[in-house]
Amino acid sequence: MNTYHDWLEAELQETLDEDMEIDLEDAVLSEEIRRIYRNHHPDQMDRKTYFHELLRLQSELIRLQDWVSHHKEKVVVIFEGRDSAGKGGAIKRITQRLNPRVARVVALPAPSDREKSQWYFQRYVPHLPAGGEIVLFDRSWYNRAGVERVMGFASEDQVEQFFQDVPEFERMLVRSGIRLVKYWFSITDEEQQMRFQIRIHDPLKQWKLSPMDLQSRIRWEAYTKAKEDMFERTNIPEAPWYIVPGNDKKRARLNCISHLLGLIPYGDVPHEEIRLPERVFNPDYERDVLPRELYVPQKY
């Protein structure tokens, strides 16, 4: 295999094999739910085409990673959106082949009592990147404009203070050299309902349903109004919002990755040629026989 296309075909076959394991999730779904979902998505992208494009984009993400690392760039990507809109799936595909020492995901839990007493942005600041790092926020400081506002976890005064502070906070990040990108994943009311139904009936996905997710169904219109206010007050030239239509998961992932790559002027960087050194053999070395109880049982 001495060409990019040879590598791509081999990697594509391996990825398809891995995807078959992931598809076991569908096996526990009822036939009726699966039939309804497929009827609502008649124009799904062909699996081989999808993975071919995904692997191509992921190879570009590796080039981006090398460029960020080489030039000590700092990148922050924020993922917000409706519950079940596909943020996690997009993040997973972005980071799948990247070095976790360069690209990391931040998904903070609910704030502690101590954190609630801090400056609002304080808990996020330690997670910002240093030179040569990419940080992806799976939800971010925009919790205050969304779930905290809608669910009453923040007062109107706190929300108003957030809206006054966040534009300048983000301008400070940009002035410090951080490339800040903000994505909103959007799906329709009907699509969210179907995805929630799938999670309810799939034991492998039920962990994704939280009480907050269920409340988002009841408060759909309140979340819509909160989103509109957030866009109006935080869509600044230094850090604009980009909306990713998410009803088609595969296309949403590809479109998001492609767009992200287009925002950053990355390029090739010099690499040292890698050569595998010769194995050194010591004639006086004898490998010890380890006790059998140290080994994992061979059940498979």
mmCIF file of C-alpha atoms in Angstrom:
data_model
loop_
_atom_site.group_PDB
_atom_site.id
_atom_site.type_symbol
_atom_site.label_atom_id
_atom_site.label_comp_id
_atom_site.label_asym_id
_atom_site.label_seq_id
_atom_site.Cartn_x
_atom_site.Cartn_y
_atom_site.Cartn_z
ATOM 1 C CA MET A 1 0.000 0.000 0.000
ATOM 2 C CA ASN A 2 1.986 2.955 -1.263
ATOM 3 C CA THR A 3 -0.727 5.429 -2.220
ATOM 4 C CA TYR A 4 -3.296 7.448 -0.352
ATOM 5 C CA HIS A 5 -6.112 5.645 -2.183
ATOM 6 C CA ASP A 6 -4.786 2.233 -1.146
ATOM 7 C CA TRP A 7 -4.751 3.374 2.462
ATOM 8 C CA LEU A 8 -8.228 4.852 2.143
ATOM 9 C CA GLU A 9 -9.721 1.630 0.751
ATOM 10 C CA ALA A 10 -8.124 -0.498 3.473
ATOM 11 C CA GLU A 11 -9.209 1.895 6.191
ATOM 12 C CA LEU A 12 -12.694 2.089 4.709
ATOM 13 C CA GLN A 13 -13.128 -1.687 4.930
ATOM 14 C CA GLU A 14 -11.939 -1.713 8.537
ATOM 15 C CA THR A 15 -14.288 1.129 9.400
ATOM 16 C CA LEU A 16 -17.216 -0.663 7.785
ATOM 17 C CA ASP A 17 -16.426 -3.736 9.872
ATOM 18 C CA GLU A 18 -16.384 -1.610 13.024
ATOM 19 C CA ASP A 19 -19.658 -0.026 12.012
ATOM 20 C CA MET A 20 -21.275 -3.457 11.885
ATOM 21 C CA GLU A 21 -20.584 -3.757 15.612
ATOM 22 C CA ILE A 22 -22.133 -0.350 16.221
ATOM 23 C CA ASP A 23 -25.189 -1.446 14.263
ATOM 24 C CA LEU A 24 -25.877 -4.038 16.931
ATOM 25 C CA GLU A 25 -27.631 -1.159 18.676
ATOM 26 C CA ASP A 26 -30.386 -1.435 16.071
ATOM 27 C CA ALA A 27 -30.891 -5.100 16.881
ATOM 28 C CA VAL A 28 -32.569 -4.257 20.169
ATOM 29 C CA LEU A 29 -34.957 -1.768 18.621
ATOM 30 C CA SER A 30 -38.470 -2.855 17.836
ATOM 31 C CA GLU A 31 -39.123 -3.454 14.155
ATOM 32 C CA GLU A 32 -41.897 -0.883 14.237
ATOM 33 C CA ILE A 33 -39.701 1.952 15.503
ATOM 34 C CA ARG A 34 -36.985 1.040 13.011
ATOM 35 C CA ARG A 35 -39.507 0.962 10.163
ATOM 36 C CA ILE A 36 -40.989 4.341 11.115
ATOM 37 C CA TYR A 37 -37.554 5.944 11.401
ATOM 38 C CA ARG A 38 -36.411 4.656 8.026
ATOM 39 C CA ASN A 39 -39.653 5.760 6.376
ATOM 40 C CA HIS A 40 -38.972 9.281 7.662
ATOM 41 C CA HIS A 41 -35.418 9.172 6.260
ATOM 42 C CA PRO A 42 -35.757 7.733 2.739
ATOM 43 C CA ASP A 43 -32.772 9.645 1.330
ATOM 44 C CA GLN A 44 -30.092 8.556 3.766
ATOM 45 C CA MET A 45 -26.552 8.702 2.433
ATOM 46 C CA ASP A 46 -25.105 5.440 1.215
ATOM 47 C CA ARG A 47 -22.950 3.926 3.944
ATOM 48 C CA LYS A 48 -19.864 3.450 1.781
ATOM 49 C CA THR A 49 -20.077 7.004 0.435
ATOM 50 C CA TYR A 50 -20.474 8.334 3.961
ATOM 51 C CA PHE A 51 -17.443 6.501 5.318
ATOM 52 C CA HIS A 52 -15.354 7.383 2.280
ATOM 53 C CA GLU A 53 -16.028 11.087 2.896
ATOM 54 C CA LEU A 54 -15.648 10.731 6.658
ATOM 55 C CA LEU A 55 -12.211 9.140 6.330
ATOM 56 C CA ARG A 56 -11.134 11.787 3.836
ATOM 57 C CA LEU A 57 -12.203 14.556 6.228
ATOM 58 C CA GLN A 58 -10.599 12.807 9.190
ATOM 59 C CA SER A 59 -7.310 12.656 7.299
ATOM 60 C CA GLU A 60 -7.627 16.429 6.881
ATOM 61 C CA LEU A 61 -8.318 16.773 10.599
ATOM 62 C CA ILE A 62 -4.992 15.053 11.239
ATOM 63 C CA ARG A 63 -3.297 17.653 9.023
ATOM 64 C CA LEU A 64 -5.117 20.360 11.006
ATOM 65 C CA GLN A 65 -3.969 18.788 14.272
ATOM 66 C CA ASP A 66 -0.345 18.721 13.091
ATOM 67 C CA TRP A 67 -0.580 22.354 11.994
ATOM 68 C CA VAL A 68 -2.090 23.431 15.327
ATOM 69 C CA SER A 69 0.604 21.555 17.226
ATOM 70 C CA HIS A 70 3.470 22.843 15.070
ATOM 71 C CA HIS A 71 2.418 26.508 15.129
ATOM 72 C CA LYS A 72 1.211 26.467 18.765
ATOM 73 C CA GLU A 73 -2.268 27.564 17.698
ATOM 74 C CA LYS A 74 -5.177 27.557 20.158
ATOM 75 C CA VAL A 75 -8.585 26.357 18.978
ATOM 76 C CA VAL A 76 -11.892 26.212 20.868
ATOM 77 C CA VAL A 77 -14.968 24.660 19.270
ATOM 78 C CA ILE A 78 -18.297 24.976 21.096
ATOM 79 C CA PHE A 79 -21.092 22.480 20.418
ATOM 80 C CA GLU A 80 -24.574 23.513 21.490
ATOM 81 C CA GLY A 81 -28.039 22.579 20.299
ATOM 82 C CA ARG A 82 -31.206 20.678 20.967
ATOM 83 C CA ASP A 83 -31.049 17.513 23.027
ATOM 84 C CA SER A 84 -30.403 14.500 20.751
ATOM 85 C CA ALA A 85 -29.473 16.800 17.843
ATOM 86 C CA GLY A 86 -26.204 14.955 17.189
ATOM 87 C CA LYS A 87 -23.574 17.042 18.977
ATOM 88 C CA GLY A 88 -21.976 14.006 20.610
ATOM 89 C CA GLY A 89 -21.830 12.057 17.357
ATOM 90 C CA ALA A 90 -20.108 14.918 15.571
ATOM 91 C CA ILE A 91 -17.602 15.371 18.395
ATOM 92 C CA LYS A 92 -16.856 11.654 18.395
ATOM 93 C CA ARG A 93 -16.104 11.648 14.658
ATOM 94 C CA ILE A 94 -13.904 14.738 14.927
ATOM 95 C CA THR A 95 -11.749 13.328 17.724
ATOM 96 C CA GLN A 96 -11.849 9.669 16.636
ATOM 97 C CA ARG A 97 -8.417 9.653 14.976
ATOM 98 C CA LEU A 98 -6.783 12.622 16.678
ATOM 99 C CA ASN A 99 -4.128 12.621 19.375
ATOM 100 C CA PRO A 100 -5.899 13.101 22.751
ATOM 101 C CA ARG A 101 -2.872 15.091 23.929
ATOM 102 C CA VAL A 102 -3.679 17.680 21.269
ATOM 103 C CA ALA A 103 -7.465 17.466 20.904
ATOM 104 C CA ARG A 104 -9.598 16.935 23.992
ATOM 105 C CA VAL A 105 -13.299 17.094 24.840
ATOM 106 C CA VAL A 106 -14.655 19.047 27.794
ATOM 107 C CA ALA A 107 -18.102 18.007 29.050
ATOM 108 C CA LEU A 108 -18.580 19.488 32.496
ATOM 109 C CA PRO A 109 -21.141 18.130 34.979
ATOM 110 C CA ALA A 110 -23.605 20.313 36.854
ATOM 111 C CA PRO A 111 -21.773 22.958 38.907
ATOM 112 C CA SER A 112 -20.980 22.239 42.550
ATOM 113 C CA ASP A 113 -22.095 24.575 45.345
ATOM 114 C CA ARG A 114 -18.613 26.092 45.347
ATOM 115 C CA GLU A 115 -18.685 26.652 41.591
ATOM 116 C CA LYS A 116 -22.098 28.276 41.857
ATOM 117 C CA SER A 117 -20.533 30.943 44.087
ATOM 118 C CA GLN A 118 -17.738 31.688 41.591
ATOM 119 C CA TRP A 119 -17.619 34.116 38.700
ATOM 120 C CA TYR A 120 -19.775 32.349 36.121
ATOM 121 C CA PHE A 121 -17.018 31.783 33.531
ATOM 122 C CA GLN A 122 -14.461 30.679 36.117
ATOM 123 C CA ARG A 123 -15.126 26.939 35.852
ATOM 124 C CA TYR A 124 -14.577 27.032 32.098
ATOM 125 C CA VAL A 125 -11.351 29.037 32.026
ATOM 126 C CA PRO A 126 -9.041 26.212 33.302
ATOM 127 C CA HIS A 127 -10.131 24.088 30.341
ATOM 128 C CA LEU A 128 -9.148 26.612 27.679
ATOM 129 C CA PRO A 129 -6.302 25.518 25.395
ATOM 130 C CA ALA A 130 -2.635 26.331 25.629
ATOM 131 C CA GLY A 131 -0.549 26.668 22.473
ATOM 132 C CA GLY A 132 -0.810 23.580 20.282
ATOM 133 C CA GLU A 133 -4.175 22.393 21.643
ATOM 134 C CA ILE A 134 -7.727 21.964 20.376
ATOM 135 C CA VAL A 135 -10.575 21.937 22.917
ATOM 136 C CA LEU A 136 -14.104 20.859 22.016
ATOM 137 C CA PHE A 137 -16.784 21.887 24.501
ATOM 138 C CA ASP A 138 -19.722 19.464 24.600
ATOM 139 C CA ARG A 139 -21.982 22.209 25.921
ATOM 140 C CA SER A 140 -20.332 25.286 27.336
ATOM 141 C CA TRP A 141 -20.925 28.561 29.137
ATOM 142 C CA TYR A 142 -24.059 28.839 26.995
ATOM 143 C CA ASN A 143 -25.783 26.572 29.509
ATOM 144 C CA ARG A 144 -26.788 29.809 31.195
ATOM 145 C CA ALA A 145 -28.627 31.020 28.091
ATOM 146 C CA GLY A 146 -30.322 27.654 27.598
ATOM 147 C CA VAL A 147 -31.046 25.003 30.190
ATOM 148 C CA GLU A 148 -30.318 27.192 33.224
ATOM 149 C CA ARG A 149 -32.640 29.891 31.963
ATOM 150 C CA VAL A 150 -35.465 27.624 30.820
ATOM 151 C CA MET A 151 -35.374 25.363 33.872
ATOM 152 C CA GLY A 152 -35.137 28.267 36.331
ATOM 153 C CA PHE A 153 -31.638 27.391 37.591
ATOM 154 C CA ALA A 154 -30.565 30.982 36.920
ATOM 155 C CA SER A 155 -32.468 34.170 37.695
ATOM 156 C CA GLU A 156 -33.370 36.692 35.013
ATOM 157 C CA ASP A 157 -30.768 39.045 36.489
ATOM 158 C CA GLN A 158 -28.099 36.350 36.142
ATOM 159 C CA VAL A 159 -29.150 35.644 32.566
ATOM 160 C CA GLU A 160 -29.065 39.351 31.716
ATOM 161 C CA GLN A 161 -25.613 39.671 33.268
ATOM 162 C CA PHE A 162 -24.464 36.712 31.182
ATOM 163 C CA PHE A 163 -25.687 38.336 27.978
ATOM 164 C CA GLN A 164 -23.839 41.521 28.867
ATOM 165 C CA ASP A 165 -20.626 39.678 29.757
ATOM 166 C CA VAL A 166 -20.321 36.921 27.172
ATOM 167 C CA PRO A 167 -19.582 39.067 24.084
ATOM 168 C CA GLU A 168 -16.668 40.763 25.818
ATOM 169 C CA PHE A 169 -15.504 37.470 27.345
ATOM 170 C CA GLU A 170 -15.357 35.909 23.886
ATOM 171 C CA ARG A 171 -13.650 38.971 22.407
ATOM 172 C CA MET A 172 -11.000 38.602 25.114
ATOM 173 C CA LEU A 173 -10.486 34.968 24.110
ATOM 174 C CA VAL A 174 -10.106 35.930 20.467
ATOM 175 C CA ARG A 175 -7.716 38.781 21.306
ATOM 176 C CA SER A 176 -5.606 36.309 23.288
ATOM 177 C CA GLY A 177 -5.072 34.280 20.103
ATOM 178 C CA ILE A 178 -7.796 31.644 20.519
ATOM 179 C CA ARG A 179 -9.693 30.635 17.395
ATOM 180 C CA LEU A 180 -13.269 30.375 18.696
ATOM 181 C CA VAL A 181 -15.904 28.504 16.681
ATOM 182 C CA LYS A 182 -19.525 28.075 17.826
ATOM 183 C CA TYR A 183 -21.891 25.452 16.394
ATOM 184 C CA TRP A 184 -25.609 25.041 17.057
ATOM 185 C CA PHE A 185 -27.076 21.653 16.072
ATOM 186 C CA SER A 186 -30.700 22.030 15.074
ATOM 187 C CA ILE A 187 -33.382 19.378 14.560
ATOM 188 C CA THR A 188 -37.129 19.478 14.133
ATOM 189 C CA ASP A 189 -39.666 18.746 16.841
ATOM 190 C CA GLU A 190 -40.681 15.515 15.082
ATOM 191 C CA GLU A 191 -37.093 14.298 14.691
ATOM 192 C CA GLN A 192 -36.319 14.847 18.363
ATOM 193 C CA GLN A 193 -39.426 12.910 19.344
ATOM 194 C CA MET A 194 -38.385 9.944 17.204
ATOM 195 C CA ARG A 195 -34.849 9.956 18.604
ATOM 196 C CA PHE A 196 -36.169 10.054 22.151
ATOM 197 C CA GLN A 197 -38.450 7.113 21.388
ATOM 198 C CA ILE A 198 -35.478 5.163 20.048
ATOM 199 C CA ARG A 199 -33.507 5.888 23.213
ATOM 200 C CA ILE A 200 -36.403 4.821 25.416
ATOM 201 C CA HIS A 201 -36.646 1.441 23.658
ATOM 202 C CA ASP A 202 -32.909 0.841 23.278
ATOM 203 C CA PRO A 203 -31.115 -0.390 26.467
ATOM 204 C CA LEU A 204 -27.797 0.673 24.941
ATOM 205 C CA LYS A 205 -28.977 4.274 24.625
ATOM 206 C CA GLN A 206 -31.202 4.780 27.660
ATOM 207 C CA TRP A 207 -28.287 6.322 29.579
ATOM 208 C CA LYS A 208 -28.475 9.242 27.150
ATOM 209 C CA LEU A 209 -31.910 10.212 28.486
ATOM 210 C CA SER A 210 -31.687 12.519 31.466
ATOM 211 C CA PRO A 211 -34.527 14.261 33.330
ATOM 212 C CA MET A 212 -33.399 17.466 31.608
ATOM 213 C CA ASP A 213 -33.791 15.794 28.215
ATOM 214 C CA LEU A 214 -37.352 14.781 29.011
ATOM 215 C CA GLN A 215 -38.146 18.301 30.176
ATOM 216 C CA SER A 216 -36.914 19.613 26.840
ATOM 217 C CA ARG A 217 -39.905 17.939 25.188
ATOM 218 C CA ILE A 218 -42.329 19.702 27.515
ATOM 219 C CA ARG A 219 -40.541 23.050 27.125
ATOM 220 C CA TRP A 220 -39.804 22.933 23.396
ATOM 221 C CA GLU A 221 -41.190 26.414 22.761
ATOM 222 C CA ALA A 222 -39.383 27.911 25.764
ATOM 223 C CA TYR A 223 -36.104 26.503 24.471
ATOM 224 C CA THR A 224 -36.864 27.928 21.034
ATOM 225 C CA LYS A 225 -37.366 31.418 22.467
ATOM 226 C CA ALA A 226 -34.198 31.094 24.569
ATOM 227 C CA LYS A 227 -32.233 30.031 21.471
ATOM 228 C CA GLU A 228 -33.523 32.999 19.479
ATOM 229 C CA ASP A 229 -32.565 35.424 22.249
ATOM 230 C CA MET A 230 -29.141 33.815 22.506
ATOM 231 C CA PHE A 231 -28.460 34.181 18.790
ATOM 232 C CA GLU A 232 -29.608 37.789 18.786
ATOM 233 C CA ARG A 233 -27.364 38.804 21.671
ATOM 234 C CA THR A 234 -24.272 36.620 21.230
ATOM 235 C CA ASN A 235 -23.788 36.368 17.462
ATOM 236 C CA ILE A 236 -20.798 38.703 17.299
ATOM 237 C CA PRO A 237 -18.419 39.223 14.343
ATOM 238 C CA GLU A 238 -15.455 37.944 16.350
ATOM 239 C CA ALA A 239 -17.290 34.681 17.174
ATOM 240 C CA PRO A 240 -20.393 34.105 15.064
ATOM 241 C CA TRP A 241 -22.789 31.198 15.421
ATOM 242 C CA TYR A 242 -22.985 28.517 12.739
ATOM 243 C CA ILE A 243 -26.147 26.391 12.550
ATOM 244 C CA VAL A 244 -25.848 22.721 11.575
ATOM 245 C CA PRO A 245 -29.149 21.167 10.380
ATOM 246 C CA GLY A 246 -29.096 17.827 12.175
ATOM 247 C CA ASN A 247 -32.081 15.796 10.994
ATOM 248 C CA ASP A 248 -29.713 13.709 8.839
ATOM 249 C CA LYS A 249 -26.964 12.617 11.232
ATOM 250 C CA LYS A 250 -24.454 11.513 8.629
ATOM 251 C CA ARG A 251 -24.713 14.636 6.504
ATOM 252 C CA ALA A 252 -24.638 16.826 9.627
ATOM 253 C CA ARG A 253 -21.346 15.280 10.751
ATOM 254 C CA LEU A 254 -19.730 15.639 7.339
ATOM 255 C CA ASN A 255 -20.973 19.203 6.875
ATOM 256 C CA CYS A 256 -19.768 20.248 10.318
ATOM 257 C CA ILE A 257 -16.278 18.780 9.866
ATOM 258 C CA SER A 258 -15.947 20.204 6.372
ATOM 259 C CA HIS A 259 -17.022 23.645 7.575
ATOM 260 C CA LEU A 260 -14.624 23.571 10.526
ATOM 261 C CA LEU A 261 -11.720 22.677 8.253
ATOM 262 C CA GLY A 262 -12.665 25.561 5.979
ATOM 263 C CA LEU A 263 -12.505 28.088 8.815
ATOM 264 C CA ILE A 264 -8.871 27.460 9.742
ATOM 265 C CA PRO A 265 -5.999 28.192 7.312
ATOM 266 C CA TYR A 266 -4.047 25.031 8.119
ATOM 267 C CA GLY A 267 -1.434 23.513 5.853
ATOM 268 C CA ASP A 268 1.320 20.941 5.723
ATOM 269 C CA VAL A 269 4.091 21.139 8.300
ATOM 270 C CA PRO A 270 7.566 19.569 8.211
ATOM 271 C CA HIS A 271 7.864 16.046 9.573
ATOM 272 C CA GLU A 272 10.943 14.059 10.374
ATOM 273 C CA GLU A 273 11.151 10.814 8.454
ATOM 274 C CA ILE A 274 10.201 7.920 10.717
ATOM 275 C CA ARG A 275 12.410 4.857 10.606
ATOM 276 C CA LEU A 276 11.924 1.760 12.706
ATOM 277 C CA PRO A 277 15.205 1.113 14.594
ATOM 278 C CA GLU A 278 16.778 -2.316 14.643
ATOM 279 C CA ARG A 279 15.868 -4.528 17.587
ATOM 280 C CA VAL A 280 18.781 -4.850 20.030
ATOM 281 C CA PHE A 281 19.414 -8.422 21.153
ATOM 282 C CA ASN A 282 21.320 -9.085 24.361
ATOM 283 C CA PRO A 283 22.668 -12.654 24.420
ATOM 284 C CA ASP A 284 22.770 -12.626 28.238
ATOM 285 C CA TYR A 285 19.089 -11.680 28.613
ATOM 286 C CA GLU A 286 16.598 -14.353 29.661
ATOM 287 C CA ARG A 287 12.911 -13.589 29.875
ATOM 288 C CA ASP A 288 11.349 -14.445 33.218
ATOM 289 C CA VAL A 289 8.358 -16.777 33.338
ATOM 290 C CA LEU A 290 5.479 -14.827 34.896
ATOM 291 C CA PRO A 291 2.862 -16.435 37.160
ATOM 292 C CA ARG A 292 -0.272 -17.516 35.276
ATOM 293 C CA GLU A 293 -2.546 -15.576 37.627
ATOM 294 C CA LEU A 294 -1.180 -12.308 36.213
ATOM 295 C CA TYR A 295 -2.773 -13.008 32.832
ATOM 296 C CA VAL A 296 -6.318 -12.143 31.818
ATOM 297 C CA PRO A 297 -8.322 -15.378 31.393
ATOM 298 C CA GLN A 298 -8.638 -16.435 27.745
ATOM 299 C CA LYS A 299 -12.430 -16.692 27.548
ATOM 300 C CA TYR A 300 -12.653 -15.917 23.854
#
